[in-house]
Amino acid sequence: MKPGFWRFSVAPMMDWTDRHCRFFHRILTHRALLYTEMVTANAVIHGDRARLIGFSPEEHPVALQLGGSEPRMLAEAARIAEDLGYDEINLNCGCPSDRVQGGSFGACLMAEPVLVGDCVAAMKAAVRVPVTVKCRIGIDDQDPEVALDALADAVVAANVDALIVHARKAWLKGLSPRENREIPPLDYGRVFRLKARLPALPVAINGGIGSITEARALLEPLDGVALDGVMLGRAAYQDPYILRDVDPVFFGETAPVSDLAEAIEAFLPYVERQLAAGVRLSSMTRHILGLYHGVPGARLFRRHLSVEAVKPGAGMAVLREAAELIDRARADRQHGRAPDMAEAAAT
């Protein structure tokens, strides 16, 4: 395992971190660990694997997040993922959606630490790549001091490779999945206390982190305790260009691209290949709508892609036209010209 493997990662996010999203994120950072959306073990075993868990070689390092609570099925799914080339298998113990509650997995597993340990042990026995767990600090009326320790102890006994902790509770009764990302208060201190108690366990922190600056600050020691990694979620998706700072800030390496235009140019060959394979343009461009956040012409860029990329037969020209709107807005700003009427309307 390379040093710093979990130092910075982009969170698994349902309906967001699909293979197109991950490919674009990889253009912006060579070192971040990327995660798939959660896929159930049953779907991996019986479903369309190319569609559900296919990925491009350029995405490495990339981890598959599994959902499930049956050790034998998770072990089989983990074997399949390892054979496909995934660098890590992660078990979801933090998602609070109705879907996972109905299947008795996700955040529900915070109430069953022994079962989680059994699941991890089965996957560890099946694969050579790291097996990790992503969890909350507790659910509903659980005491986070007790609940998180119980889960951590169970997975450590099963030789888990790392624990990623979303530093807030999940309320399975009374809050929607979206509310569960925002309403329960964050408790970063609880994650540091876990690391202090289990110093040999690699621990990464997740939840409510809004920028690269905030992420880097969480890796600074607190009372002599330092975490091993930080995981960024919505901020990385909504404003993906912030990922360009990951390699310099977290790994002391040069950023892969010098500017936004270079990032778009690097994405074009991938888009062209996927279009030729029958993928809709909007399936890819939806992941870059926030790319020009705060840049003149950003609203026109988003509107053009939102309207034109979903049309049947939309192709490379749509993406190039969107980029040209940015160039035009930038030129207008440099020459002191008033914004185009369409941009004014878009604002």
C-alpha positions as CSV (number, residue, x, y, z in Angstrom):
1,M,0.0,0.0,0.0
2,K,1.5,3.4,-1.0
3,P,2.0,5.9,1.8
4,G,-0.9,8.3,1.9
5,F,-3.3,6.0,0.1
6,W,-6.2,7.4,2.0
7,R,-4.8,10.9,2.4
8,F,-7.3,12.5,0.1
9,S,-10.4,10.9,-1.5
10,V,-13.6,11.9,-3.3
11,A,-16.6,10.5,-1.5
12,P,-18.9,7.9,-3.1
13,M,-22.2,9.7,-4.0
14,M,-25.3,8.1,-5.4
15,D,-26.2,9.4,-8.9
16,W,-23.1,11.4,-9.0
17,T,-19.8,9.5,-8.9
18,D,-20.3,7.3,-11.9
19,R,-17.5,6.4,-14.3
20,H,-17.8,9.6,-16.4
21,C,-17.6,11.8,-13.2
22,R,-14.6,9.8,-12.0
23,F,-12.8,10.1,-15.3
24,F,-13.2,13.9,-15.3
25,H,-12.1,14.1,-11.6
26,R,-9.0,12.1,-12.6
27,I,-8.1,14.8,-15.1
28,L,-7.9,17.3,-12.2
29,T,-6.0,15.1,-9.7
30,H,-3.8,12.1,-10.3
31,R,-3.5,11.2,-6.6
32,A,-7.0,11.4,-5.1
33,L,-8.6,8.1,-4.4
34,L,-11.9,7.9,-6.3
35,Y,-14.9,5.9,-5.2
36,T,-17.8,4.5,-7.2
37,E,-21.4,5.0,-6.2
38,M,-22.7,2.4,-3.8
39,V,-23.6,-0.8,-5.7
40,T,-25.3,-3.7,-3.9
41,A,-23.5,-7.0,-3.7
42,N,-26.4,-8.7,-5.4
43,A,-26.3,-6.3,-8.3
44,V,-22.5,-7.0,-8.8
45,I,-23.1,-10.7,-8.8
46,H,-26.2,-10.9,-10.9
47,G,-26.4,-7.6,-12.8
48,D,-24.9,-6.0,-15.9
49,R,-21.3,-5.5,-14.6
50,A,-20.1,-3.5,-17.5
51,R,-22.9,-0.9,-16.9
52,L,-22.8,-1.0,-13.1
53,I,-19.2,-1.2,-12.2
54,G,-17.2,-0.8,-15.4
55,F,-14.4,1.8,-15.3
56,S,-11.6,3.2,-17.4
57,P,-7.9,2.3,-16.6
58,E,-7.2,6.0,-16.2
59,E,-9.4,6.1,-13.1
60,H,-6.9,4.3,-10.8
61,P,-6.7,4.4,-7.9
62,V,-10.4,3.6,-7.7
63,A,-12.4,1.9,-5.1
64,L,-15.8,0.1,-5.3
65,Q,-18.3,0.8,-2.6
66,L,-20.5,-2.2,-1.9
67,G,-23.9,-2.3,-0.1
68,G,-25.0,-5.4,1.6
69,S,-25.1,-7.3,4.9
70,E,-24.7,-10.9,3.8
71,P,-21.0,-11.9,4.3
72,R,-20.9,-14.6,1.6
73,M,-22.5,-12.4,-1.0
74,L,-20.2,-9.5,-0.1
75,A,-17.2,-11.8,-0.4
76,E,-18.2,-13.0,-3.9
77,A,-18.9,-9.4,-5.0
78,A,-15.5,-8.3,-3.6
79,R,-13.8,-11.1,-5.6
80,I,-15.5,-10.0,-8.8
81,A,-14.4,-6.4,-8.1
82,E,-10.8,-7.4,-7.5
83,D,-10.7,-9.5,-10.7
84,L,-11.9,-6.4,-12.6
85,G,-9.0,-4.4,-11.2
86,Y,-10.5,-2.3,-8.4
87,D,-7.9,-1.0,-5.9
88,E,-10.1,-1.2,-2.8
89,I,-13.4,-2.6,-1.7
90,N,-15.4,-0.4,0.7
91,L,-18.5,-1.5,2.7
92,N,-21.2,1.2,3.1
93,C,-22.3,1.5,6.7
94,G,-23.5,5.1,6.5
95,C,-26.1,5.6,3.8
96,P,-29.5,6.5,5.4
97,S,-31.8,6.2,2.4
98,D,-35.1,4.3,2.5
99,R,-33.7,1.9,-0.1
100,V,-30.9,0.7,2.2
101,Q,-33.1,0.6,5.2
102,G,-35.5,-1.7,3.4
103,G,-32.5,-3.9,2.6
104,S,-31.1,-3.8,6.2
105,F,-27.7,-2.4,5.1
106,G,-26.1,1.0,4.9
107,A,-26.4,3.0,8.1
108,C,-28.6,0.3,9.6
109,L,-25.4,-1.7,10.1
110,M,-24.3,0.8,12.8
111,A,-26.6,-1.2,15.1
112,E,-25.0,-4.5,14.2
113,P,-21.2,-4.2,14.7
114,V,-20.8,-8.0,15.0
115,L,-22.4,-8.5,11.6
116,V,-20.2,-5.8,10.1
117,G,-17.1,-7.5,11.5
118,D,-18.3,-10.8,9.9
119,C,-18.8,-9.0,6.6
120,V,-15.3,-7.5,6.7
121,A,-13.7,-10.8,7.7
122,A,-15.4,-12.6,4.7
123,M,-14.2,-10.0,2.2
124,K,-10.7,-9.9,3.7
125,A,-10.6,-13.7,3.2
126,A,-11.7,-13.4,-0.4
127,V,-9.4,-10.6,-1.7
128,R,-5.9,-9.2,-1.5
129,V,-6.8,-5.5,-2.1
130,P,-7.7,-3.4,0.9
131,V,-11.1,-3.7,2.5
132,T,-12.4,-0.6,4.2
133,V,-15.6,0.6,5.9
134,K,-17.4,4.0,5.6
135,C,-19.7,4.7,8.5
136,R,-21.4,7.4,10.6
137,I,-20.7,8.1,14.3
138,G,-24.0,6.6,15.2
139,I,-27.7,6.4,14.3
140,D,-30.9,7.6,16.0
141,D,-30.6,7.5,19.8
142,Q,-27.2,5.7,19.9
143,D,-24.5,7.2,22.0
144,P,-21.8,8.1,19.4
145,E,-19.1,7.3,22.0
146,V,-20.4,3.8,22.4
147,A,-21.6,3.1,18.8
148,L,-18.6,4.2,16.9
149,D,-16.2,2.3,19.2
150,A,-18.3,-0.8,18.9
151,L,-18.2,-0.7,15.1
152,A,-14.5,0.2,15.0
153,D,-13.5,-2.6,17.4
154,A,-15.5,-5.2,15.4
155,V,-13.9,-4.2,12.1
156,V,-10.4,-3.9,13.6
157,A,-10.8,-7.5,14.9
158,A,-11.6,-8.5,11.3
159,N,-8.4,-6.8,10.1
160,V,-10.1,-3.9,8.3
161,D,-7.6,-1.8,6.4
162,A,-9.1,1.6,7.1
163,L,-12.2,3.3,8.5
164,I,-13.8,6.4,6.9
165,V,-16.1,8.2,9.3
166,H,-18.8,10.7,8.3
167,A,-18.7,12.8,11.4
168,R,-22.4,13.1,12.1
169,K,-25.2,10.8,13.1
170,A,-27.7,9.4,10.7
171,W,-31.4,9.7,11.8
172,L,-33.2,6.8,10.1
173,K,-36.5,8.0,11.6
174,G,-37.6,11.5,10.8
175,L,-35.0,12.8,8.4
176,S,-34.7,12.4,4.7
177,P,-31.3,11.4,3.1
178,R,-30.7,15.0,2.2
179,E,-31.5,16.3,5.7
180,N,-29.2,13.6,7.1
181,R,-26.3,15.3,5.2
182,E,-27.0,18.7,6.7
183,I,-29.1,18.6,10.0
184,P,-27.4,16.3,12.4
185,P,-24.5,18.3,13.9
186,L,-20.9,17.5,12.9
187,D,-18.6,16.2,15.6
188,Y,-15.1,16.1,14.2
189,G,-13.7,15.7,17.7
190,R,-15.4,12.3,17.9
191,V,-13.3,11.1,15.0
192,F,-10.1,12.4,16.5
193,R,-11.0,10.6,19.8
194,L,-11.4,7.4,17.8
195,K,-8.0,7.8,16.2
196,A,-6.5,8.5,19.6
197,R,-7.9,5.2,21.0
198,L,-6.9,3.2,17.9
199,P,-3.7,4.8,16.7
200,A,-2.8,1.8,14.4
201,L,-6.1,2.0,12.5
202,P,-6.0,4.3,9.4
203,V,-8.9,6.8,9.9
204,A,-10.2,9.3,7.4
205,I,-12.8,11.9,8.1
206,N,-15.8,13.0,6.0
207,G,-18.8,15.3,6.3
208,G,-19.4,19.0,5.9
209,I,-16.0,19.8,4.4
210,G,-16.5,22.8,2.0
211,S,-13.1,23.4,0.5
212,I,-9.5,22.1,0.0
213,T,-8.4,24.5,2.7
214,E,-10.8,23.0,5.2
215,A,-9.8,19.5,4.2
216,R,-6.1,20.3,4.7
217,A,-6.8,21.8,8.1
218,L,-8.4,18.6,9.3
219,L,-5.1,16.7,8.7
220,E,-3.4,19.0,11.2
221,P,-2.8,17.3,14.6
222,L,-5.4,17.9,17.3
223,D,-4.0,17.5,20.8
224,G,-1.2,15.4,19.3
225,V,-3.6,13.2,17.3
226,A,-3.4,13.2,13.5
227,L,-5.9,11.6,11.1
228,D,-4.7,9.7,8.1
229,G,-7.0,11.1,5.5
230,V,-9.9,13.3,4.5
231,M,-12.8,12.6,2.1
232,L,-14.5,15.5,0.2
233,G,-18.0,15.0,-1.1
234,R,-20.5,17.6,-2.4
235,A,-17.9,20.4,-2.6
236,A,-15.8,18.4,-5.0
237,Y,-18.8,17.6,-7.2
238,Q,-20.4,21.0,-7.3
239,D,-17.2,22.8,-8.0
240,P,-14.9,20.2,-9.4
241,Y,-12.1,22.5,-10.4
242,I,-11.1,22.7,-6.7
243,L,-9.7,19.2,-7.2
244,R,-6.9,20.7,-9.2
245,D,-5.3,21.8,-5.9
246,V,-5.3,18.3,-4.4
247,D,-2.0,17.1,-5.8
248,P,0.0,20.3,-4.8
249,V,-1.6,20.7,-1.4
250,F,-1.8,17.1,-0.2
251,F,1.0,15.4,-2.1
252,G,3.5,18.2,-3.0
253,E,3.2,17.4,-6.7
254,T,2.4,19.6,-9.7
255,A,-1.2,19.9,-10.7
256,P,-2.1,17.8,-13.8
257,V,-3.7,20.7,-15.7
258,S,-2.8,24.4,-15.7
259,D,-6.3,25.9,-16.2
260,L,-9.9,25.2,-16.9
261,A,-9.5,25.2,-20.7
262,E,-6.9,22.5,-20.5
263,A,-9.2,20.4,-18.3
264,I,-11.9,20.6,-20.9
265,E,-9.5,19.8,-23.7
266,A,-8.3,16.7,-21.8
267,F,-11.9,15.6,-21.4
268,L,-12.8,15.8,-25.1
269,P,-11.2,12.6,-26.4
270,Y,-13.0,10.6,-23.6
271,V,-16.3,12.3,-24.5
272,E,-15.8,11.5,-28.2
273,R,-15.1,7.8,-27.4
274,Q,-18.1,7.5,-25.2
275,L,-20.4,9.1,-27.8
276,A,-19.2,6.6,-30.4
277,A,-20.1,3.9,-27.9
278,G,-23.6,5.2,-27.7
279,V,-23.4,7.2,-24.4
280,R,-25.6,10.3,-24.3
281,L,-23.7,13.6,-24.1
282,S,-25.7,14.7,-21.1
283,S,-24.6,11.7,-19.2
284,M,-21.1,13.2,-19.2
285,T,-21.6,16.9,-19.3
286,R,-23.9,16.9,-16.2
287,H,-20.7,16.3,-14.2
288,I,-19.0,19.5,-15.4
289,L,-21.8,22.0,-14.9
290,G,-20.1,23.5,-11.9
291,L,-16.7,23.6,-13.5
292,Y,-16.6,27.4,-14.2
293,H,-18.0,28.4,-10.8
294,G,-17.5,32.1,-10.3
295,V,-16.0,32.6,-13.8
296,P,-17.6,35.1,-16.2
297,G,-19.9,33.2,-18.6
298,A,-20.5,30.4,-16.1
299,R,-24.3,30.7,-16.2
300,L,-24.3,30.6,-20.0
301,F,-22.0,27.6,-19.9
302,R,-24.4,25.7,-17.6
303,R,-27.5,26.8,-19.4
304,H,-26.1,25.8,-22.8
305,L,-25.2,22.3,-21.6
306,S,-28.4,21.9,-19.7
307,V,-30.5,22.7,-22.7
308,E,-28.5,21.4,-25.6
309,A,-26.7,18.3,-24.3
310,V,-30.0,16.5,-23.5
311,K,-31.2,16.7,-27.1
312,P,-31.1,13.6,-29.3
313,G,-27.9,13.4,-31.3
314,A,-26.1,16.0,-29.2
315,G,-22.4,15.8,-29.9
316,M,-19.0,17.3,-29.5
317,A,-20.1,20.6,-31.0
318,V,-22.4,21.3,-28.0
319,L,-19.5,21.0,-25.6
320,R,-17.2,23.1,-27.7
321,E,-19.9,25.8,-28.1
322,A,-20.3,25.9,-24.3
323,A,-16.5,26.4,-23.9
324,E,-16.6,29.2,-26.5
325,L,-19.2,31.0,-24.4
326,I,-16.7,31.2,-21.6
327,D,-13.9,32.5,-23.9
328,R,-16.3,35.1,-25.2
329,A,-17.3,36.3,-21.8
330,R,-13.7,36.4,-20.7
331,A,-12.7,38.5,-23.7
332,D,-15.6,40.9,-23.0
333,R,-14.4,41.3,-19.4
334,Q,-10.8,41.9,-20.5
335,H,-11.8,44.6,-23.0
336,G,-14.3,46.3,-20.7
337,R,-17.3,45.4,-22.9
338,A,-20.8,44.9,-21.4
339,P,-21.9,41.3,-21.0
340,D,-23.8,39.7,-23.8
341,M,-27.5,40.1,-23.5
342,A,-27.9,36.4,-23.2
343,E,-25.5,36.3,-20.3
344,A,-27.3,39.1,-18.6
345,A,-30.6,37.2,-19.0
346,A,-29.0,34.1,-17.6
347,T,-27.9,35.9,-14.5
